[in-house]
Coordinates of C-alpha atoms in Angstrom, one line a residue:
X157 CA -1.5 -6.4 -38.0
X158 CA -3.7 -9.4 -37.8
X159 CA -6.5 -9.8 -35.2
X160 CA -4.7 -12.3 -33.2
X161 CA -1.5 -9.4 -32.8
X162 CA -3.7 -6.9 -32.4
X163 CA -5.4 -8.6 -29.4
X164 CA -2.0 -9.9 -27.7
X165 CA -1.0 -6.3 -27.4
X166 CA -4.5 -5.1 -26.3
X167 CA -3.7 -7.8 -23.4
X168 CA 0.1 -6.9 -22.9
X169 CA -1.2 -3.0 -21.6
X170 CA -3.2 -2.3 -18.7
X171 CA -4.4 0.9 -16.5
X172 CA -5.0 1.5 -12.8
X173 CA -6.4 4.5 -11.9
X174 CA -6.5 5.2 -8.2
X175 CA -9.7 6.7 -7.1
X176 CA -10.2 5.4 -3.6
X177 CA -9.1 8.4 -1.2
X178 CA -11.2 10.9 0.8
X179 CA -10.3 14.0 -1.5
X180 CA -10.1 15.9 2.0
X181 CA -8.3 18.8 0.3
X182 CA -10.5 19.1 -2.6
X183 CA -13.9 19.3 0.3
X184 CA -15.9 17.5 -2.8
X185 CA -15.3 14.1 -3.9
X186 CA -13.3 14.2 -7.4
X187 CA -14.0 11.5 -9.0
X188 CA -17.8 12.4 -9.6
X189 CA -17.2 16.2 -10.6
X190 CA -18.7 16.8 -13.5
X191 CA -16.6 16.9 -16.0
X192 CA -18.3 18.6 -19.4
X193 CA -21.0 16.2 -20.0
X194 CA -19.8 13.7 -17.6
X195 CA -17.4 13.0 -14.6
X196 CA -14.2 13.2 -13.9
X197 CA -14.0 9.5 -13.7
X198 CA -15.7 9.1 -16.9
X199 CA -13.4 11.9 -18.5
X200 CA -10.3 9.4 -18.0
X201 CA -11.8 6.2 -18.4
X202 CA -12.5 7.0 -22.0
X203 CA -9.6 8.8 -22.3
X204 CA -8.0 5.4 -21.7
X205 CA -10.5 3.8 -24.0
X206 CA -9.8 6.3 -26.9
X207 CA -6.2 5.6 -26.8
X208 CA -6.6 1.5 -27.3
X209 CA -6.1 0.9 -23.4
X210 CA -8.8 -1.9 -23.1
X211 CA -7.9 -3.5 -19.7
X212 CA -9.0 -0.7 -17.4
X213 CA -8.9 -1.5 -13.3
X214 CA -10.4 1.2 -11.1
X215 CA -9.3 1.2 -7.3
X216 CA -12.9 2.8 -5.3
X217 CA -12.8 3.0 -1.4
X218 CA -14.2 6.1 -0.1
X219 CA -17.9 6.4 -1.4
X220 CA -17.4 3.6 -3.1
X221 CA -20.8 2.6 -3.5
X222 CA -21.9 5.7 -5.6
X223 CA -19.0 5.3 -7.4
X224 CA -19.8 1.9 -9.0
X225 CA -23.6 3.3 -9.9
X226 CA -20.9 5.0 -12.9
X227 CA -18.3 2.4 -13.3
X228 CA -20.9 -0.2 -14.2
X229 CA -21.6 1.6 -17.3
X230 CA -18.0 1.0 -18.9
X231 CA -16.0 -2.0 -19.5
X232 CA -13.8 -1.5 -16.1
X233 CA -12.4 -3.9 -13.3
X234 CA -13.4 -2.4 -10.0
X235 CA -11.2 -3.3 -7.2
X236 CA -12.2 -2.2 -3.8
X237 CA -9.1 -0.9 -1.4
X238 CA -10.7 -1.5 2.0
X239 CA -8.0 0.4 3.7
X240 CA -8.1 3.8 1.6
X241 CA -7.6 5.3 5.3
X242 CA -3.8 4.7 5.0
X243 CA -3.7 7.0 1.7
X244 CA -2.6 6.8 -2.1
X245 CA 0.3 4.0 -2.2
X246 CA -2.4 1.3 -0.6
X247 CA -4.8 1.9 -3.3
X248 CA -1.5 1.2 -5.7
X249 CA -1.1 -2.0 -3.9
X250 CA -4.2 -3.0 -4.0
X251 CA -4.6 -2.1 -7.7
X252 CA -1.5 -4.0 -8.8
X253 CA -2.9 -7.5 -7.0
X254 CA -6.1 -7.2 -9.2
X255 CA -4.2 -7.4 -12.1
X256 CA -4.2 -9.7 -14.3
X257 CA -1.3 -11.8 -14.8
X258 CA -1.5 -11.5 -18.6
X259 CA -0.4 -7.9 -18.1
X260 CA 3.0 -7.4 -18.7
X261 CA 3.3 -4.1 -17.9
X262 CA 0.5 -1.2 -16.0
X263 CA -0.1 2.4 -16.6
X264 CA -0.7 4.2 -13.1
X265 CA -2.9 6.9 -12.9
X266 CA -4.3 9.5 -9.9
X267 CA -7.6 10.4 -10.9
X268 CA -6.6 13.9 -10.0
X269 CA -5.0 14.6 -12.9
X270 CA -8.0 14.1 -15.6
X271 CA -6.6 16.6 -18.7
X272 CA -4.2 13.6 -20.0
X273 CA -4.2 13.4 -23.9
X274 CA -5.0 10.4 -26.2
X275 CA -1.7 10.7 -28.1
X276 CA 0.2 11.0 -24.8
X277 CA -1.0 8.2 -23.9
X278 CA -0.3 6.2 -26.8
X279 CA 3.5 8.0 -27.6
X280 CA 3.9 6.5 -24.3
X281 CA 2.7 3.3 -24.8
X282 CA 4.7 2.9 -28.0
X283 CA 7.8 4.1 -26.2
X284 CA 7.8 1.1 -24.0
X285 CA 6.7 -1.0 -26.8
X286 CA 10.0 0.2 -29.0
X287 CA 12.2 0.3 -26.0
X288 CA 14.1 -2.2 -23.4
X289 CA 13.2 0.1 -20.2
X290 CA 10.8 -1.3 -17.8
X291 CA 9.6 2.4 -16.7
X292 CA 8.3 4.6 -19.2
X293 CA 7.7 8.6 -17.6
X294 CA 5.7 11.4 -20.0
X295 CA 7.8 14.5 -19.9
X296 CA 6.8 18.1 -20.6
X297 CA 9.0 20.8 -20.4
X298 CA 11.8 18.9 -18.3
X299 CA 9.3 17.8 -15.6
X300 CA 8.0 14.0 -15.7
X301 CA 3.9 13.4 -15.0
X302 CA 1.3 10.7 -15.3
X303 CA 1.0 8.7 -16.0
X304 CA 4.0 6.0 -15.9
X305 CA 4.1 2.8 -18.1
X306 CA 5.5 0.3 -15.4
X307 CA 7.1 -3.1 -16.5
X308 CA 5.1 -6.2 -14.2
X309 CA 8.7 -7.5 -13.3
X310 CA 8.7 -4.5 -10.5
X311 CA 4.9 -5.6 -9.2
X312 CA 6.9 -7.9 -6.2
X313 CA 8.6 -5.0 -5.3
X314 CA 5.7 -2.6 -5.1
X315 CA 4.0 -5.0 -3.1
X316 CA 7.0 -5.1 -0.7
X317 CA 7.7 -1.7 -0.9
X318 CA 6.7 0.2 2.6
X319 CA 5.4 3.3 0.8
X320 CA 7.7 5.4 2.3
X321 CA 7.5 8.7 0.0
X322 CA 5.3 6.9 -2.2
X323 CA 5.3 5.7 -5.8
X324 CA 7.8 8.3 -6.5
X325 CA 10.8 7.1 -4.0
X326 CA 10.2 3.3 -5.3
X327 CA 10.7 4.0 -8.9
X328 CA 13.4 6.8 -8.4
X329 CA 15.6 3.4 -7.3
X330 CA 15.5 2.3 -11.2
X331 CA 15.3 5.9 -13.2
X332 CA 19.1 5.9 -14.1
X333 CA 19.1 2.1 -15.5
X334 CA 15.8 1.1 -16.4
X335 CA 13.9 4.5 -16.5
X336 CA 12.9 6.3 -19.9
X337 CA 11.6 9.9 -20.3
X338 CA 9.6 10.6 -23.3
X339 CA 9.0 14.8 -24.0
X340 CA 4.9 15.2 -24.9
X341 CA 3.6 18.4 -25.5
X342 CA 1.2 17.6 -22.8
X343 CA 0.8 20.1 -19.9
X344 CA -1.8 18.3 -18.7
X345 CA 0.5 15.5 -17.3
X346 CA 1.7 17.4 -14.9
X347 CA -1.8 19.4 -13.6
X348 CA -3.8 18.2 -10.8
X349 CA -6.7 19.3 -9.1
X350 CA -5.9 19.2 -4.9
X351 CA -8.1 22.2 -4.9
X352 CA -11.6 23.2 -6.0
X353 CA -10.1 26.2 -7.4
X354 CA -7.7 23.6 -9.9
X355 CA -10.7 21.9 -10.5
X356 CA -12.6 25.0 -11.6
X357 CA -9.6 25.9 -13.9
X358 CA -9.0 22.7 -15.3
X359 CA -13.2 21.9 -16.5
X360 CA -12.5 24.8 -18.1
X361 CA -10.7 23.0 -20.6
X362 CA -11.5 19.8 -20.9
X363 CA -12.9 18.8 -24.5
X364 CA -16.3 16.6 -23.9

């Protein structure tokens, strides 16, 4: 693959990862847990990074002044949701009008859910690459996670969406004709950390 390729399809491909809301459940702010050597937002961002993602946009909000002290150190997009008060699907809003419009399609990722692998993330990728489907789901064991490879034709649509039931009820609309499940042997797709108790659990695994 030439350079010029290489680069259109670095373009093509970006990531959100929503990590603008109050973690009220969690009673500690996720996104800076430490996370090995790092944070939990560090963790995924160079997950991303590792798996060729290059066009990373990071929705802040709550605390989101700390926050950027640590996003100014990687090559990230930070877009500010001033409105993180009306939860997770205005943070999606918000991250899909700071994309670019090179983009033609967006990964979406909670930054609850940090334990996502590198090859997942590129079996995904190449899925929606080698297929016509504008929604592209990670699967493990018969149960679809995060993070979701979304086509850029449905970003007027999730901008007009109400967010009624979230994410989840806007894409379930397209699953049967333009929806793709791809099995990863990837159980960390499907775990989140609501709970300092899942975050204890799930440190104990990560691999930095």
């Amino acid at each position: 693959m030439n350079q010029k390729n290489k680069n259109n399809l670095n373009d093509e491909l970006a990531v959100i990862i929503l990590a603008a809301g109050y973690s009220s459940r969690m009673k500690a702010f996720k996104p800076l847990l430490p996370f090995g050597s790092v944070t939990v937002i560090e963790y995924i961002i160079q997950t991303f990074l590792d798996a060729g993602i290059d066009h990373i946009y990071v929705v802040t909000g709550f605390r989101k002044d700390e926050l950027e002290v640590i996003l100014k150190k990687y090559p990230v997009n930070i877009v500010i949701n001033q409105h993180y008060d009306q939860g997770m699907y205005s943070s999606i809003k918000e991250g899909v009008r700071g994309l670019q419009k090179k983009h033609k399609a967006f990964l979406l990722h909670p930054v609850d859910i940090p334990l996502v692998k590198v090859s997942t993330i590129e079996t995904i990728v190449a899925s929606y690459r080698e297929t016509n489907k504008g929604i592209i789901y990670p699967s493990y064991q018969m149960k679809k996670g995060h993070p979701p490879v979304i086509s850029s034709k449905y970003i007027t649509g999730l901008l007009n969406f109400d967010g009624t039931g979230g994410l989840k009820a806007f894409l379930r609309k397209y699953d049967d004709t333009d929806g793709h499940f791809v099995n990863v042997e990837d159980e960390g797709i499907l775990l989140d950390m609501d709970y300092y108790k899942d975050y204890e659990v799930l440190k104990k695994q990560q691999t930095v």
